Short mmCIF file of C-alpha atoms in Angstrom, two decimals:
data_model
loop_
_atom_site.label_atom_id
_atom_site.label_comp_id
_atom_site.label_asym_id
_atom_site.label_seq_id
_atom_site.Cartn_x
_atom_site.Cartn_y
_atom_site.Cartn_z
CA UNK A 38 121.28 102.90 111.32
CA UNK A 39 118.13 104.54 110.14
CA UNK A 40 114.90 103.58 111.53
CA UNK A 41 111.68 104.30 111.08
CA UNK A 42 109.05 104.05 113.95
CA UNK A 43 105.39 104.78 113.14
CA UNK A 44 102.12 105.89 114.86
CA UNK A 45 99.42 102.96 115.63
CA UNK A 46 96.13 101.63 113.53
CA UNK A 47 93.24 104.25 113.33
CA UNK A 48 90.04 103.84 112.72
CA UNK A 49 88.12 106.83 111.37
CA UNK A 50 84.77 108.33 109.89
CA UNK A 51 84.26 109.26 106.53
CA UNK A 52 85.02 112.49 105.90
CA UNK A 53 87.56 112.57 108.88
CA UNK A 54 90.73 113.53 108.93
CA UNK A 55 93.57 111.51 110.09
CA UNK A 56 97.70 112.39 110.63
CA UNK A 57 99.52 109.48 110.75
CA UNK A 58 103.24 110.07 112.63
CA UNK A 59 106.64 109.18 111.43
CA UNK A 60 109.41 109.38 114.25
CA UNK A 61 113.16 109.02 112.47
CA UNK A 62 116.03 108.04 114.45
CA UNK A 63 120.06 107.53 112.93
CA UNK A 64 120.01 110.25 110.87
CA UNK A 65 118.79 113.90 110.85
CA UNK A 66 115.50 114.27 109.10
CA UNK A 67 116.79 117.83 107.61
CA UNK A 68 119.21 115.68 105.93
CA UNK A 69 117.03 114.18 103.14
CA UNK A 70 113.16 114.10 101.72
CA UNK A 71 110.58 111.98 103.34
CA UNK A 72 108.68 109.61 101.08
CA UNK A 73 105.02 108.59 101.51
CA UNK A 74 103.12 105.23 100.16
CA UNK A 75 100.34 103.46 100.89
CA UNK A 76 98.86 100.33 99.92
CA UNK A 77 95.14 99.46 99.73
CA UNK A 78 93.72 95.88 100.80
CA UNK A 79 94.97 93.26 98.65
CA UNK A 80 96.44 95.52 96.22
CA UNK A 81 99.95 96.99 95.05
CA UNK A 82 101.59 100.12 96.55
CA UNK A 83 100.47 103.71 95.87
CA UNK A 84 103.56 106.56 96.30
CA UNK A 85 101.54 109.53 97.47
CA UNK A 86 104.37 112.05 97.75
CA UNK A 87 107.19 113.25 98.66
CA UNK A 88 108.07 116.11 101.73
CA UNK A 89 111.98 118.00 100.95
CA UNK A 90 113.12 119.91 104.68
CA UNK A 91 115.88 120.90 103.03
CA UNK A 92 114.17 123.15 100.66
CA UNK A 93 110.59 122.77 101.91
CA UNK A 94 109.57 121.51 98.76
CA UNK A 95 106.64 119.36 98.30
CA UNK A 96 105.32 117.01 95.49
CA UNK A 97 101.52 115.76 96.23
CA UNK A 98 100.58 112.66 93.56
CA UNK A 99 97.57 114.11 91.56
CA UNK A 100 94.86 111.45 93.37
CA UNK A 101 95.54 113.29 96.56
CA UNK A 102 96.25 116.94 95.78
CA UNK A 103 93.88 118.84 97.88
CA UNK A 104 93.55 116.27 100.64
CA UNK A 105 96.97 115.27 102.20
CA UNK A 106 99.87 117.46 103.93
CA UNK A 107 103.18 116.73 104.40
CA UNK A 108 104.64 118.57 106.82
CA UNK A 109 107.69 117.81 109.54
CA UNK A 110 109.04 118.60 112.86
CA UNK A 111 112.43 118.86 113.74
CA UNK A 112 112.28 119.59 117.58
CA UNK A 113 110.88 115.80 117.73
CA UNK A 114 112.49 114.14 114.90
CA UNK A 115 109.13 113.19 113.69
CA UNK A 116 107.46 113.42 110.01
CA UNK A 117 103.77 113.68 109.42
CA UNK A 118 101.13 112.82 106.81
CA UNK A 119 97.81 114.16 107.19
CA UNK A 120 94.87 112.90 105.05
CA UNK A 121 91.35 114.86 104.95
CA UNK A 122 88.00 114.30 103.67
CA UNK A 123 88.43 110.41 103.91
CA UNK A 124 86.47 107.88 102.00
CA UNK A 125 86.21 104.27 102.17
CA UNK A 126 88.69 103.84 99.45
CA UNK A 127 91.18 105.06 101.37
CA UNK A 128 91.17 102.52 103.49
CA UNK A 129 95.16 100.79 103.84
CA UNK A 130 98.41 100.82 104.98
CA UNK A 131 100.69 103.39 105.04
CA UNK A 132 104.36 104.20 104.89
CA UNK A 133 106.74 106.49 105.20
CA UNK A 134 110.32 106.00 103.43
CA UNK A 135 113.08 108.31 102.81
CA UNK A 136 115.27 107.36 99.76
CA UNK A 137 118.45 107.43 98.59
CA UNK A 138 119.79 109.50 96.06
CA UNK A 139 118.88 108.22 93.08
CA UNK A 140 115.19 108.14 94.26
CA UNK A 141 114.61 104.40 95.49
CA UNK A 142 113.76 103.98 98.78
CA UNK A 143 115.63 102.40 101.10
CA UNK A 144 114.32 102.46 104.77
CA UNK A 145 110.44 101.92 105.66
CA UNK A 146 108.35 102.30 108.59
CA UNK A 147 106.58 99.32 109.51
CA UNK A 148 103.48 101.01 108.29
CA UNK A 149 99.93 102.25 109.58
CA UNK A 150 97.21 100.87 109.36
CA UNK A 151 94.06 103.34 108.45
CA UNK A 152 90.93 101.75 108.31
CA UNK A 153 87.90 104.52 107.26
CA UNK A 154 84.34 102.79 108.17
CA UNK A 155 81.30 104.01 109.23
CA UNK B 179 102.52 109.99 85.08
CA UNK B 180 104.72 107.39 83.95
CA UNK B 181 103.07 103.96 83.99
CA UNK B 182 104.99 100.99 84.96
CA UNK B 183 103.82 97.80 83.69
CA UNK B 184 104.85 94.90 85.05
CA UNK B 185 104.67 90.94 83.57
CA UNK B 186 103.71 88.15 84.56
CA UNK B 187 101.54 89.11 87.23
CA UNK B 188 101.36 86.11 88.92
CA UNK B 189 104.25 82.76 88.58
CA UNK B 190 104.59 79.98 89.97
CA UNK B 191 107.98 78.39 90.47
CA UNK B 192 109.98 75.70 92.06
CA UNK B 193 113.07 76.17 94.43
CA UNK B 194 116.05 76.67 92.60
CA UNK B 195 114.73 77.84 89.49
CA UNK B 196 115.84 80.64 87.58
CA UNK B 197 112.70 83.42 87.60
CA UNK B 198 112.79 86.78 85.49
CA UNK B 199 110.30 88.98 85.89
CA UNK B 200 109.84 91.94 83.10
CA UNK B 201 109.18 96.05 83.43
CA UNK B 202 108.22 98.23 81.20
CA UNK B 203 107.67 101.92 81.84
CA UNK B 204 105.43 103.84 79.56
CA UNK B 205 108.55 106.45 78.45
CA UNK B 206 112.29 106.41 78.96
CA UNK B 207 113.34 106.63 82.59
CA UNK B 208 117.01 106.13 81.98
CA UNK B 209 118.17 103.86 84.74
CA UNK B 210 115.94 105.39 87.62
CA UNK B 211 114.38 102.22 88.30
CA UNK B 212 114.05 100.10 91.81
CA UNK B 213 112.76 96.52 92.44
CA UNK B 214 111.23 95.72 95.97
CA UNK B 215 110.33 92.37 97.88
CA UNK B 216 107.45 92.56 99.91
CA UNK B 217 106.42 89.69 101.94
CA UNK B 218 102.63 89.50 103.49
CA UNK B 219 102.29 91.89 106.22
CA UNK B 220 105.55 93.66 106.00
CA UNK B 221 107.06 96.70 104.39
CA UNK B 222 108.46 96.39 101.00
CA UNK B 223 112.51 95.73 101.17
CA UNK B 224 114.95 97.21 98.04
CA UNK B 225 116.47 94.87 96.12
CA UNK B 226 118.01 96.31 93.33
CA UNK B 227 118.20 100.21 92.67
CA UNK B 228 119.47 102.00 89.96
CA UNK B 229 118.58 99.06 87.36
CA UNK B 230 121.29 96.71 88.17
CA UNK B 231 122.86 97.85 91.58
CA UNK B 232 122.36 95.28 94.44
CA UNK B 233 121.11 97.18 97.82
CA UNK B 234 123.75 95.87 100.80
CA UNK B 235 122.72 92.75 102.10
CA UNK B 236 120.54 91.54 99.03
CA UNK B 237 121.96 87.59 98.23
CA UNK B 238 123.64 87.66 94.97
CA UNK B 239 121.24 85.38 93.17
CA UNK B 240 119.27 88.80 92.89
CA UNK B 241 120.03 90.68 89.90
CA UNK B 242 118.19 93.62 87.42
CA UNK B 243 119.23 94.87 84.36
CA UNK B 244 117.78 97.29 81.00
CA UNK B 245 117.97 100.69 80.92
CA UNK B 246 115.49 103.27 79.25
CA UNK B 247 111.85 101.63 79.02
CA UNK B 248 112.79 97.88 79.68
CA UNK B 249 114.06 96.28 82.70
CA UNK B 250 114.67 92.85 84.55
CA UNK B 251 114.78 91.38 87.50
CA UNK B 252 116.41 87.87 87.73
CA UNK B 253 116.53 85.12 90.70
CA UNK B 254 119.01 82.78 89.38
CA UNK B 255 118.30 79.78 91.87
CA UNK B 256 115.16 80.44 93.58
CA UNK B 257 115.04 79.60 97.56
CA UNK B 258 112.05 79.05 99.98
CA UNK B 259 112.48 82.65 101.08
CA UNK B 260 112.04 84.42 98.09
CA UNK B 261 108.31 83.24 97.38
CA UNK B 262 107.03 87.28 98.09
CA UNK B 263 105.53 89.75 95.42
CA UNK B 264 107.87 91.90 93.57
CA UNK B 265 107.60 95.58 92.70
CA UNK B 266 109.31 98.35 90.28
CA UNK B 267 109.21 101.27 90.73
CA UNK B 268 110.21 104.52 88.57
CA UNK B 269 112.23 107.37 90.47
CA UNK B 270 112.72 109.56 87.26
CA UNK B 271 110.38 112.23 87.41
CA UNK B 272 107.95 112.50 90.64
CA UNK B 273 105.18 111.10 91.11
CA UNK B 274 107.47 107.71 91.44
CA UNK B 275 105.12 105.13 90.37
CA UNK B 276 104.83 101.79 90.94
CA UNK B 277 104.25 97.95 88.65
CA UNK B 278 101.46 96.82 89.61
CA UNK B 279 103.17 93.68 91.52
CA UNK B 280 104.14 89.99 90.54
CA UNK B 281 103.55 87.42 93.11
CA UNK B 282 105.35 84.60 93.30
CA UNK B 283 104.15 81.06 94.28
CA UNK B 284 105.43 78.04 95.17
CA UNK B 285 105.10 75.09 92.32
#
């Protein structure tokens, strides 16, 4: 059984960064991608990207190319997504994923909150 | 980026009705399509993937169909425990968008 166990709230600066962990268990994380959304307050969900171990391959959506990594560790089974230069606006949950084949996803964490305030 | 437009954004409903709630993606995405529930609070939970294919462990009042821009998801008797917003989402070509939500309310 795949689950998905995720790193606690944050509160951060603007202009901080901020990694938000992603520890899998049931399945080996070389095995598939890892999936990345986030969803601001009161609104709908936002897929940020997508990580690929297998092939190292990553896809950034265009409204945070330049400011978030994607990155993975195998030794401790754990994903990360690291988000720079951080504004107010980016103020939400978020989740990590990992899909099936077809591209839906099918297992969450139980999400992050980040809050960015000065 | 493929949009996803989902209608209506908001309904209100009655247990045991039949609900369908409409997506439309901005070009053809063949059948790469998901719905989600999310309820307040929690991560969202597949429903339906691949258009019309019911995730294990969904109830079978759930349902989606459409292929290529236009797509449905149908409750056919509405319980307590479905009141949630519901998402699409594209998985056709990266970056996988999402509808913008429909929440649905008690009557």
């Amino acid at each position: 059984q795949v689950q998905l166990l995720q790193s606690g709230a944050e509160v951060k600066k603007p202009g901080a960064s901020v990694k938000v962990s992603c520890k899998v268990s049931g399945y080996t994380l070389t095995d598939m991608s890892m999936h990345w959304v986030r969803q601001t307050p009161g609104k709908g969900l936002e897929w940020m990207g997508s990580f690929d171990p297998r092939d190292g391959e990553t896809f950034y959506a265009q409204n945070f190319q330049g400011r978030v990594t994607m990155t993975e560790d195998t030794s401790t089974y754990t994903a990360y997504m690291e988000l720079s230069s951080l504004k107010s606006e980016d103020t939400a949950v978020y989740y990590c994923a990992t899909p099936r084949a077809e591209g839906s996803l099918d297992n969450w964490g139980q999400g992050t909150l980040v809050t960015v305030s000065s | 980026d493929i949009q996803m437009t989902q209608s209506p954004l908001s309904l209100a409903a009655s247990v045991g009705d039949r609900v369908t709630i409409t997506c439309r993606a901005s070009q053809t995405i063949s059948s790469y399509l998901s719905w989600y529930q999310q309820k307040s609070g929690k991560a969202p939970k597949l429903l339906i993937y691949a258009a019309s294919s019911l995730q294990s462990g969904v109830p079978s009042r759930f349902s989606g169909s459409g292929s290529g821009r236009d797509f449905t998801l149908t409750i056919s008797s509405l319980q307590p425990e479905d009141f949630a917003t519901y998402y699409c989402q594209q998985s056709y070509i990266a970056p996988y968008t999402f509808g913008q939500g429909t929440k649905l309310e008690i009557k």
